[in-house]
Coordinates of C-alpha atoms and ligand atoms in Angstrom, one line a residue:
M281 CA -31.7 19.8 32.5
S282 CA -28.7 17.6 32.2
K283 CA -27.4 16.5 28.8
L284 CA -28.9 13.2 27.6
Q285 CA -26.4 10.4 27.9
G286 CA -25.9 7.5 25.5
C287 CA -27.3 9.1 22.3
I288 CA -26.0 7.6 19.1
K289 CA -24.2 10.1 16.9
R290 CA -23.6 9.0 13.3
E291 CA -21.4 11.5 11.7
N292 CA -18.2 12.1 9.8
G293 CA -15.5 11.4 12.4
V294 CA -12.4 12.4 10.4
R295 CA -12.1 15.9 12.0
S296 CA -12.3 14.3 15.5
M297 CA -8.8 12.8 15.0
T298 CA -5.9 14.4 16.8
E299 CA -3.0 15.6 14.5
A300 CA -1.0 12.5 15.6
E301 CA -3.9 10.2 14.7
A302 CA -4.4 11.9 11.3
Q303 CA -0.7 11.3 10.5
A304 CA -1.0 7.7 11.7
C305 CA -4.1 7.3 9.5
E306 CA -2.3 8.6 6.4
A307 CA 0.7 6.4 7.1
Y308 CA -1.6 3.4 7.5
A309 CA -3.4 4.1 4.3
K310 CA -0.1 4.4 2.4
D311 CA 1.1 1.0 3.6
Y312 CA -2.3 -0.5 2.8
L313 CA -2.1 0.8 -0.7
S314 CA 1.3 -0.9 -1.2
Y315 CA -0.1 -4.2 0.1
L316 CA -3.2 -4.0 -2.0
G317 CA -1.2 -3.3 -5.2
I318 CA 0.7 -6.5 -4.7
A319 CA -2.1 -8.7 -3.4
K320 CA -4.1 -9.0 -6.6
T321 CA -5.0 -12.6 -6.1
E322 CA -5.5 -14.7 -2.9
R323 CA -2.1 -16.4 -3.6
R324 CA -0.3 -13.1 -3.8
A325 CA -2.2 -11.8 -0.7
Y326 CA -0.9 -14.8 1.1
A327 CA 2.7 -14.6 -0.1
E328 CA 2.9 -10.9 0.8
A329 CA 1.3 -11.5 4.2
V330 CA 3.9 -14.3 4.9
R331 CA 6.7 -12.1 3.7
R332 CA 5.7 -9.4 6.1
I333 CA 5.1 -11.5 9.2
E334 CA 8.3 -13.5 8.6
A335 CA 10.2 -10.2 8.6
L336 CA 8.8 -9.6 12.1
G337 CA 9.9 -13.0 13.3
F338 CA 6.8 -15.2 12.9
K339 CA 7.9 -18.9 12.5
E340 CA 6.2 -21.6 10.4
L341 CA 4.3 -23.7 13.0
S342 CA 5.7 -27.0 11.8
Q343 CA 9.2 -25.8 12.6
V344 CA 8.2 -25.1 16.3
D345 CA 8.0 -27.9 18.9
T346 CA 6.7 -26.0 21.9
L347 CA 4.9 -22.7 22.4
K348 CA 5.3 -20.1 25.2
P349 CA 3.6 -16.7 25.7
G350 CA 4.8 -14.1 23.1
D351 CA 5.7 -16.7 20.5
K352 CA 4.7 -15.7 16.9
V353 CA 3.7 -18.5 14.5
Y354 CA 1.9 -19.0 11.3
R355 CA 0.4 -21.9 9.4
G356 CA -0.4 -21.8 5.7
Y357 CA -2.6 -24.0 3.6
H358 CA -2.0 -24.5 -0.1
G359 CA -0.5 -21.1 -0.4
K360 CA -3.9 -19.5 -0.1
T361 CA -5.3 -19.7 3.5
L362 CA -3.2 -18.4 6.4
M363 CA -3.4 -18.5 10.2
A364 CA -1.0 -16.2 12.1
A365 CA -1.0 -16.1 15.9
V366 CA 0.7 -14.4 18.8
I367 CA 0.6 -16.8 21.8
G368 CA -1.0 -15.2 24.9
T369 CA -0.1 -15.5 28.6
E370 CA -3.2 -17.7 29.2
P371 CA -3.3 -21.2 27.6
V372 CA -4.7 -21.5 24.1
S373 CA -7.2 -24.0 25.5
G374 CA -8.9 -21.1 27.4
G375 CA -9.9 -19.5 24.1
I376 CA -8.5 -17.4 21.3
N377 CA -9.3 -13.9 20.0
V378 CA -9.7 -14.2 16.3
I379 CA -9.8 -11.7 13.4
G380 CA -11.1 -13.6 10.4
G381 CA -11.1 -12.1 6.9
H382 CA -10.8 -13.3 3.4
T383 CA -8.4 -12.6 0.6
D384 CA -10.2 -13.9 -2.5
A385 CA -12.1 -11.3 -4.5
P386 CA -14.7 -11.3 -7.3
R387 CA -12.9 -11.8 -10.6
I388 CA -12.9 -13.7 -13.9
D389 CA -11.2 -17.1 -14.1
L390 CA -10.0 -18.9 -17.2
K391 CA -11.8 -22.1 -18.1
P392 CA -9.7 -25.3 -18.1
V393 CA -9.4 -25.3 -21.9
P394 CA -9.3 -21.6 -22.5
V395 CA -7.4 -20.8 -25.7
C396 CA -9.7 -20.3 -28.7
E397 CA -10.0 -18.4 -31.9
K398 CA -13.1 -16.6 -33.3
G399 CA -13.2 -14.4 -36.4
G400 CA -9.5 -13.9 -36.6
F401 CA -9.0 -13.1 -32.9
A402 CA -7.5 -15.3 -30.2
Y403 CA -9.3 -15.4 -26.8
F404 CA -9.2 -16.9 -23.4
D405 CA -12.5 -18.5 -22.6
T406 CA -13.6 -17.5 -19.1
H407 CA -15.9 -18.4 -16.1
Y408 CA -16.5 -15.6 -13.6
Y409 CA -15.9 -16.0 -9.9
G410 CA -18.1 -14.5 -7.3
G411 CA -20.9 -11.9 -7.5
I412 CA -20.1 -9.5 -10.3
K413 CA -22.1 -7.1 -12.4
K414 CA -20.9 -8.5 -15.7
F415 CA -20.9 -5.2 -17.7
H416 CA -18.4 -3.7 -15.2
W417 CA -15.7 -6.0 -16.7
L418 CA -16.2 -5.0 -20.3
I419 CA -13.8 -2.6 -22.1
H420 CA -11.4 -1.9 -19.2
P421 CA -7.7 -2.9 -19.3
L422 CA -7.3 -6.2 -17.6
A423 CA -4.4 -8.1 -16.1
L424 CA -3.7 -11.8 -15.8
Y425 CA -2.3 -13.4 -12.7
G426 CA -1.9 -16.9 -11.4
V427 CA 0.1 -20.1 -11.5
V428 CA 0.5 -22.9 -14.0
A429 CA 1.4 -26.2 -12.2
K430 CA 3.3 -28.8 -14.2
P431 CA 3.3 -32.6 -13.8
D432 CA 7.0 -32.5 -13.0
G433 CA 6.3 -30.5 -9.9
T434 CA 7.5 -27.1 -11.2
Q435 CA 5.3 -24.0 -11.4
V436 CA 5.2 -21.0 -13.7
E437 CA 4.0 -17.8 -12.1
I438 CA 2.1 -15.5 -14.4
A439 CA 1.8 -11.7 -13.7
I440 CA 1.0 -9.7 -16.9
G441 CA -0.6 -6.3 -17.1
D442 CA 0.6 -4.2 -14.2
K443 CA 4.2 -3.4 -15.2
P444 CA 4.5 -0.3 -17.4
E445 CA 6.0 -2.3 -20.3
D446 CA 3.3 -5.1 -20.1
P447 CA 0.5 -5.6 -22.5
V448 CA -3.0 -5.7 -21.1
F449 CA -6.2 -7.6 -22.1
Q450 CA -9.8 -6.6 -22.8
I451 CA -13.3 -8.0 -23.0
T452 CA -14.9 -6.0 -25.8
D453 CA -18.4 -4.4 -26.0
I454 CA -20.6 -3.3 -28.8
L455 CA -20.4 0.4 -29.9
P456 CA -23.4 2.6 -28.9
H457 CA -24.3 3.1 -32.6
F458 CA -25.3 -0.6 -32.8
G459 CA -26.3 -1.0 -29.2
A460 CA -30.0 -0.5 -29.4
E461 CA -30.8 -4.3 -29.1
Q462 CA -28.5 -4.6 -26.1
A463 CA -29.9 -1.4 -24.5
G464 CA -33.5 -2.8 -24.8
K465 CA -32.6 -5.9 -22.7
K466 CA -32.9 -6.3 -18.9
L467 CA -29.5 -5.7 -17.4
A468 CA -29.4 -9.2 -15.9
E469 CA -29.9 -10.7 -19.4
A470 CA -27.9 -8.3 -21.5
F471 CA -24.5 -9.8 -20.9
D472 CA -24.0 -13.5 -21.5
P473 CA -21.0 -14.7 -19.5
E474 CA -20.2 -17.2 -22.4
D475 CA -19.5 -14.1 -24.5
M476 CA -17.1 -12.7 -22.0
D477 CA -14.0 -13.9 -23.8
L478 CA -10.7 -12.2 -23.0
L479 CA -9.0 -10.7 -26.1
I480 CA -5.4 -11.9 -26.2
G481 CA -4.2 -11.6 -29.8
S482 CA -4.9 -11.0 -33.5
L483 CA -1.7 -12.0 -35.3
P484 CA -1.6 -15.3 -37.4
A485 CA 1.4 -17.5 -37.2
S486 CA 4.1 -16.9 -39.8
K487 CA 4.6 -19.4 -42.6
D488 CA 7.7 -20.8 -40.8
D489 CA 5.7 -21.3 -37.6
D490 CA 3.0 -23.3 -39.4
D491 CA 1.6 -26.5 -37.9
E492 CA -0.9 -28.4 -40.2
D493 CA -2.7 -29.9 -37.2
I494 CA -3.9 -26.5 -36.0
K495 CA -6.2 -24.8 -38.5
D496 CA -6.7 -21.6 -36.4
K497 CA -3.6 -19.6 -37.2
V498 CA -4.0 -16.8 -34.6
K499 CA -4.5 -19.4 -31.9
L500 CA -1.4 -21.2 -33.2
N501 CA 0.6 -18.0 -33.0
I502 CA -0.5 -17.5 -29.3
L503 CA 0.3 -21.2 -28.5
R504 CA 3.8 -20.7 -30.0
L505 CA 4.2 -17.5 -28.0
L506 CA 3.1 -19.1 -24.8
E507 CA 5.6 -21.9 -25.3
R508 CA 8.4 -19.6 -26.2
E509 CA 8.0 -16.9 -23.6
Y510 CA 6.4 -18.7 -20.7
G511 CA 7.3 -22.4 -21.3
I512 CA 3.7 -23.5 -21.1
T513 CA 1.6 -25.7 -23.5
E514 CA -2.1 -25.8 -24.1
E515 CA -2.3 -28.9 -21.9
D516 CA -0.7 -27.0 -19.0
F517 CA -3.8 -24.8 -18.7
L518 CA -5.5 -27.9 -17.4
S519 CA -3.5 -27.5 -14.2
A520 CA -3.5 -23.8 -13.9
E521 CA -5.3 -21.2 -11.8
L522 CA -5.3 -18.0 -13.8
E523 CA -7.3 -15.0 -12.8
I524 CA -8.3 -11.9 -14.8
V525 CA -8.3 -8.8 -12.6
P526 CA -8.3 -5.1 -13.4
A527 CA -5.0 -3.7 -14.6
G528 CA -3.8 -0.8 -12.6
M529 CA -2.8 0.2 -9.0
P530 CA -5.0 1.3 -6.1
R531 CA -4.7 5.1 -5.5
D532 CA -6.1 8.1 -3.6
L533 CA -9.6 9.1 -4.5
G534 CA -10.9 12.7 -4.4
L535 CA -9.3 16.1 -4.5
D536 CA -9.0 15.9 -0.7
R537 CA -7.4 12.4 -0.9
S538 CA -9.7 11.2 1.8
M539 CA -10.6 7.9 0.1
I540 CA -8.9 5.0 -1.7
V541 CA -10.1 3.4 -4.9
G542 CA -8.7 -0.1 -5.6
Y543 CA -9.4 -3.6 -6.8
G544 CA -10.2 -6.1 -4.0
H545 CA -10.9 -4.0 -1.0
D546 CA -13.4 -6.8 -0.3
D547 CA -11.9 -8.2 1.7
R548 CA -8.2 -7.4 1.6
V549 CA -8.9 -4.1 3.4
C550 CA -10.1 -6.1 6.5
A551 CA -7.5 -8.9 6.0
Y552 CA -4.7 -6.3 6.0
A553 CA -6.2 -4.5 9.0
G554 CA -6.3 -7.8 11.0
L555 CA -2.8 -8.7 10.0
K556 CA -1.4 -5.3 10.8
A557 CA -3.3 -5.3 14.2
L558 CA -1.6 -8.6 15.1
M559 CA 1.8 -7.4 13.9
D560 CA 1.4 -4.2 15.9
L561 CA 0.3 -5.7 19.3
P562 CA 2.2 -3.6 21.8
A563 CA 2.6 -6.4 24.4
V564 CA 2.1 -10.1 24.8
P565 CA -1.7 -10.4 24.9
R566 CA -3.7 -12.2 27.6
K567 CA -5.5 -14.4 25.1
T568 CA -3.8 -15.8 22.1
G569 CA -4.5 -13.5 19.2
M570 CA -5.0 -15.0 15.8
V571 CA -5.7 -13.7 12.3
L572 CA -7.3 -15.9 9.6
L573 CA -6.9 -15.0 6.0
C574 CA -9.3 -17.3 4.1
D575 CA -9.9 -18.2 0.5
K576 CA -13.2 -18.9 -1.4
E577 CA -15.5 -16.7 0.7
E578 CA -16.9 -15.1 -2.4
I579 CA -18.3 -18.5 -3.6
G580 CA -19.6 -19.6 -0.2
S581 CA -16.4 -20.5 1.8
V582 CA -16.6 -24.0 0.3
G583 CA -13.6 -26.2 -0.5
A584 CA -10.4 -27.2 1.3
T585 CA -9.1 -23.6 1.5
G586 CA -12.5 -22.1 2.5
M587 CA -13.7 -21.7 6.1
D588 CA -16.2 -24.5 5.6
S589 CA -13.1 -26.7 5.9
T590 CA -11.4 -27.9 9.1
F591 CA -8.5 -25.6 8.7
F592 CA -9.3 -23.4 11.7
E593 CA -10.0 -26.3 14.1
N594 CA -6.9 -28.1 12.9
S595 CA -4.8 -25.0 13.5
V596 CA -6.1 -24.7 17.0
A597 CA -5.4 -28.4 17.6
E598 CA -1.8 -27.8 16.3
L599 CA -1.3 -24.9 18.8
I600 CA -2.7 -26.9 21.7
A601 CA -0.5 -29.9 20.9
R602 CA 2.5 -27.7 21.3
Q603 CA 1.4 -26.2 24.5
E604 CA -0.4 -29.0 26.4
P605 CA 0.8 -32.2 24.7
A606 CA -1.2 -34.4 27.0
A607 CA -4.5 -32.5 26.4
G608 CA -6.8 -34.3 24.0
D609 CA -9.6 -33.5 21.6
L610 CA -11.7 -32.1 24.5
A611 CA -9.2 -29.3 25.1
V612 CA -9.5 -28.4 21.4
R613 CA -13.3 -28.3 21.5
R614 CA -13.2 -26.2 24.7
A615 CA -10.8 -23.8 23.1
L616 CA -13.1 -23.4 20.0
E617 CA -16.1 -22.8 22.2
R618 CA -14.3 -20.3 24.4
S619 CA -12.9 -18.3 21.5
R620 CA -14.5 -15.2 20.0
M621 CA -14.1 -13.7 16.6
L622 CA -14.6 -10.4 14.7
S623 CA -15.6 -11.6 11.3
A624 CA -13.5 -9.1 9.4
D625 CA -15.5 -8.3 6.3
V626 CA -16.6 -5.2 4.4
C627 CA -20.1 -3.9 4.3
A628 CA -22.1 -1.6 2.0
A629 CA -21.7 2.1 2.6
S630 CA -24.7 4.4 2.1
D631 CA -24.6 5.9 -1.4
P632 CA -26.8 9.0 -1.7
H633 CA -27.5 8.0 -5.3
F634 CA -29.2 4.8 -4.3
P635 CA -31.3 5.6 -1.2
N636 CA -33.7 2.8 -2.0
A637 CA -31.1 0.3 -0.9
D638 CA -30.6 2.0 2.5
S639 CA -31.9 0.8 5.8
P640 CA -32.6 4.2 7.3
N641 CA -30.5 4.9 10.5
N642 CA -29.0 1.5 10.1
M643 CA -26.8 1.9 7.0
A644 CA -23.1 2.3 7.3
L645 CA -21.9 5.8 6.6
M646 CA -18.6 6.4 5.0
N647 CA -16.1 8.2 7.3
A648 CA -18.0 7.2 10.4
G649 CA -15.6 4.4 11.3
G650 CA -15.6 0.6 11.0
C651 CA -19.1 -0.9 11.0
L652 CA -20.4 -3.6 13.3
I653 CA -23.0 -5.7 11.6
K654 CA -24.9 -7.8 14.2
Y655 CA -26.4 -10.1 11.6
T656 CA -26.2 -10.5 7.8
G657 CA -28.5 -12.8 5.9
A658 CA -31.5 -11.9 3.8
R659 CA -35.3 -11.9 4.1
G660 CA -35.9 -12.2 7.9
K661 CA -32.2 -12.8 8.8
G662 CA -32.3 -16.0 6.7
G663 CA -28.8 -17.6 6.8
A664 CA -27.5 -15.1 9.3
S665 CA -25.2 -15.6 12.3
D666 CA -26.9 -13.2 14.7
A667 CA -24.5 -12.2 17.5
R668 CA -25.6 -12.2 21.1
A669 CA -26.1 -8.9 23.0
E670 CA -23.5 -9.8 25.7
F671 CA -20.7 -10.1 23.2
I672 CA -21.6 -6.8 21.6
A673 CA -21.7 -5.1 25.0
D674 CA -18.2 -6.4 25.7
L675 CA -17.0 -5.0 22.3
R676 CA -18.5 -1.6 23.3
R677 CA -16.4 -1.7 26.4
I678 CA -13.2 -2.6 24.4
F679 CA -13.7 0.0 21.7
A680 CA -14.6 2.8 24.1
A681 CA -11.5 2.1 26.2
D682 CA -9.3 2.5 23.1
G683 CA -11.1 5.6 21.7
V684 CA -12.1 3.7 18.5
T685 CA -14.7 5.4 16.3
W686 CA -17.2 2.8 15.1
Q687 CA -20.8 2.5 14.0
A688 CA -23.4 -0.2 13.9
G689 CA -25.8 -1.1 11.1
E690 CA -27.0 -3.8 8.8
L691 CA -26.2 -4.7 5.3
G692 CA -29.1 -2.8 3.7
R693 CA -32.8 -2.3 3.5
C694 CA -35.1 -5.3 4.4
E695 CA -36.1 -7.4 1.4
K696 CA -33.6 -5.6 -1.0
G697 CA -31.0 -8.3 -0.9
G698 CA -28.5 -9.6 1.5
G699 CA -25.2 -11.4 1.9
G700 CA -23.0 -13.5 4.1
T701 CA -19.5 -13.8 5.4
I702 CA -17.4 -16.4 7.1
A703 CA -19.2 -15.6 10.4
L704 CA -21.5 -18.7 10.4
Y705 CA -18.7 -21.2 9.7
L706 CA -16.9 -20.2 13.0
A707 CA -20.1 -19.6 15.0
R708 CA -20.8 -23.3 14.6
Y709 CA -18.2 -24.1 17.2
G710 CA -20.3 -22.2 19.7
M711 CA -17.9 -19.2 19.7
D712 CA -19.1 -15.6 19.8
V713 CA -18.8 -14.1 16.3
V714 CA -19.9 -10.8 14.8
D715 CA -19.1 -9.0 11.6
F716 CA -17.0 -5.8 11.8
G717 CA -15.4 -4.2 8.8
V718 CA -14.9 -1.3 6.4
P719 CA -17.9 0.3 4.6
L720 CA -17.4 0.4 0.8
L721 CA -18.9 2.2 -2.2
N722 CA -19.3 0.0 -5.3
M723 CA -18.7 -3.2 -3.4
H724 CA -17.8 -6.1 -5.8
A725 CA -17.1 -3.7 -8.7
P726 CA -13.6 -4.0 -10.3
W727 CA -12.8 -0.7 -8.5
E728 CA -14.2 -0.3 -5.0
A729 CA -13.9 2.8 -2.8
A730 CA -13.2 3.0 0.9
S731 CA -12.4 5.9 3.2
K732 CA -8.9 6.1 4.8
F733 CA -10.5 7.0 8.2
D734 CA -12.7 3.9 8.1
C735 CA -9.7 1.7 7.2
Y736 CA -7.7 3.1 10.0
M737 CA -10.4 2.9 12.6
T738 CA -11.2 -0.7 11.6
Y739 CA -7.5 -1.5 12.2
R740 CA -7.7 0.2 15.6
A741 CA -10.8 -1.8 16.5
Y742 CA -9.1 -5.1 15.6
R743 CA -6.0 -4.1 17.6
A744 CA -8.0 -3.3 20.7
F745 CA -9.9 -6.6 20.4
L746 CA -6.8 -8.6 20.1
A747 CA -5.1 -6.8 23.0
D748 CA -8.1 -7.3 25.3
Ligands
LIG280 MN1 -16.3 -10.0 1.8
LIG281 MN1 -17.7 -10.0 -1.2

């Protein structure tokens, strides 16, 4: 009997790489580590992306009057959301190939009036951002990143906690000796986010530094220090975006160094893969290739810098205006409808310690390549953008032609939970959209884990898609 064709093999694919591919995979992982270590916030992810594409000759779109095939342009929004494109040989109005990821990650933000004193300690009062397990953030060394915008138009950039000489911060927890009451509570109720204050000091102001208006002397000392060392006042926090993230750099995971542990893989691992795929396109593509790095995905893609805004369609309109100046709004709508996107976002990898979360045969396996997720959503595909079969058939053709190792699955077991990505916000234009990204262990934890092979194969998939 002949061998059965078309059977699905779900297995560790690392050893199937040629020696040259294995070297390319390691080099890719190394450069990704360097990006991830810098990109600790969405603003830093944006700035580092712009630095890299400008070095390759990408021009800010507003500086460009006309577009021709092969031109490389980008458009940024509020220093957070980025569109980068390589213009194809066919007109933009015929549709674009898009890789869309996000660069915001779960974290803890400062409240607008954050500086406070309790029991002789100074703290920043906080409000968490995105879906976190709150206890993950207690006791670990934390860093502070962000910007303080002043009414005179100047900005102070803050980055404290990752240089060897920097101090770090901490959210404290109760010792196990007195933890019986906490241990008896449900996990969801044991950690009140209002108690998740960031410890920033314990020294009272000196006698010479006294200010009779401020009774809390440790707070006073911190305010003096902030003024002296950073030039910021308590009022300046009103117009600041300061984010608490894990202190420390991403690094190799495992004795065999096959994995990477880092903060913010979700979704900088896919954002970086998309950006790198666009930067590495070997020739001028037929269709214009675009990468979107979006903000605010973790809180529902809302707001001016999220994908629920008009940033994408405005960007497409800006491109068409420089290619077909006489074409109107209809050309933009047609371009949107004729476009297609890989929604570049991470998914949950099967963890043998939590089999009850797995969708058997349909859970992403680590080291089996990037994972295509046809639909996300929860409870009967609720809220999902469910991709059509014809689009996925075309992706099978593209990935096979390029020798990409990939897998398909869903986010997890039915009724166990669910999630969403930016997919539905782009699918509303009528374009083909499907999720494709890197499987992670401990997704949304301060330190997430990915396999180097999956990172590399996801990049390969994005590159093949953009080049098609
Ligand atoms: Mn994500
Ligand atoms: Mn997420």
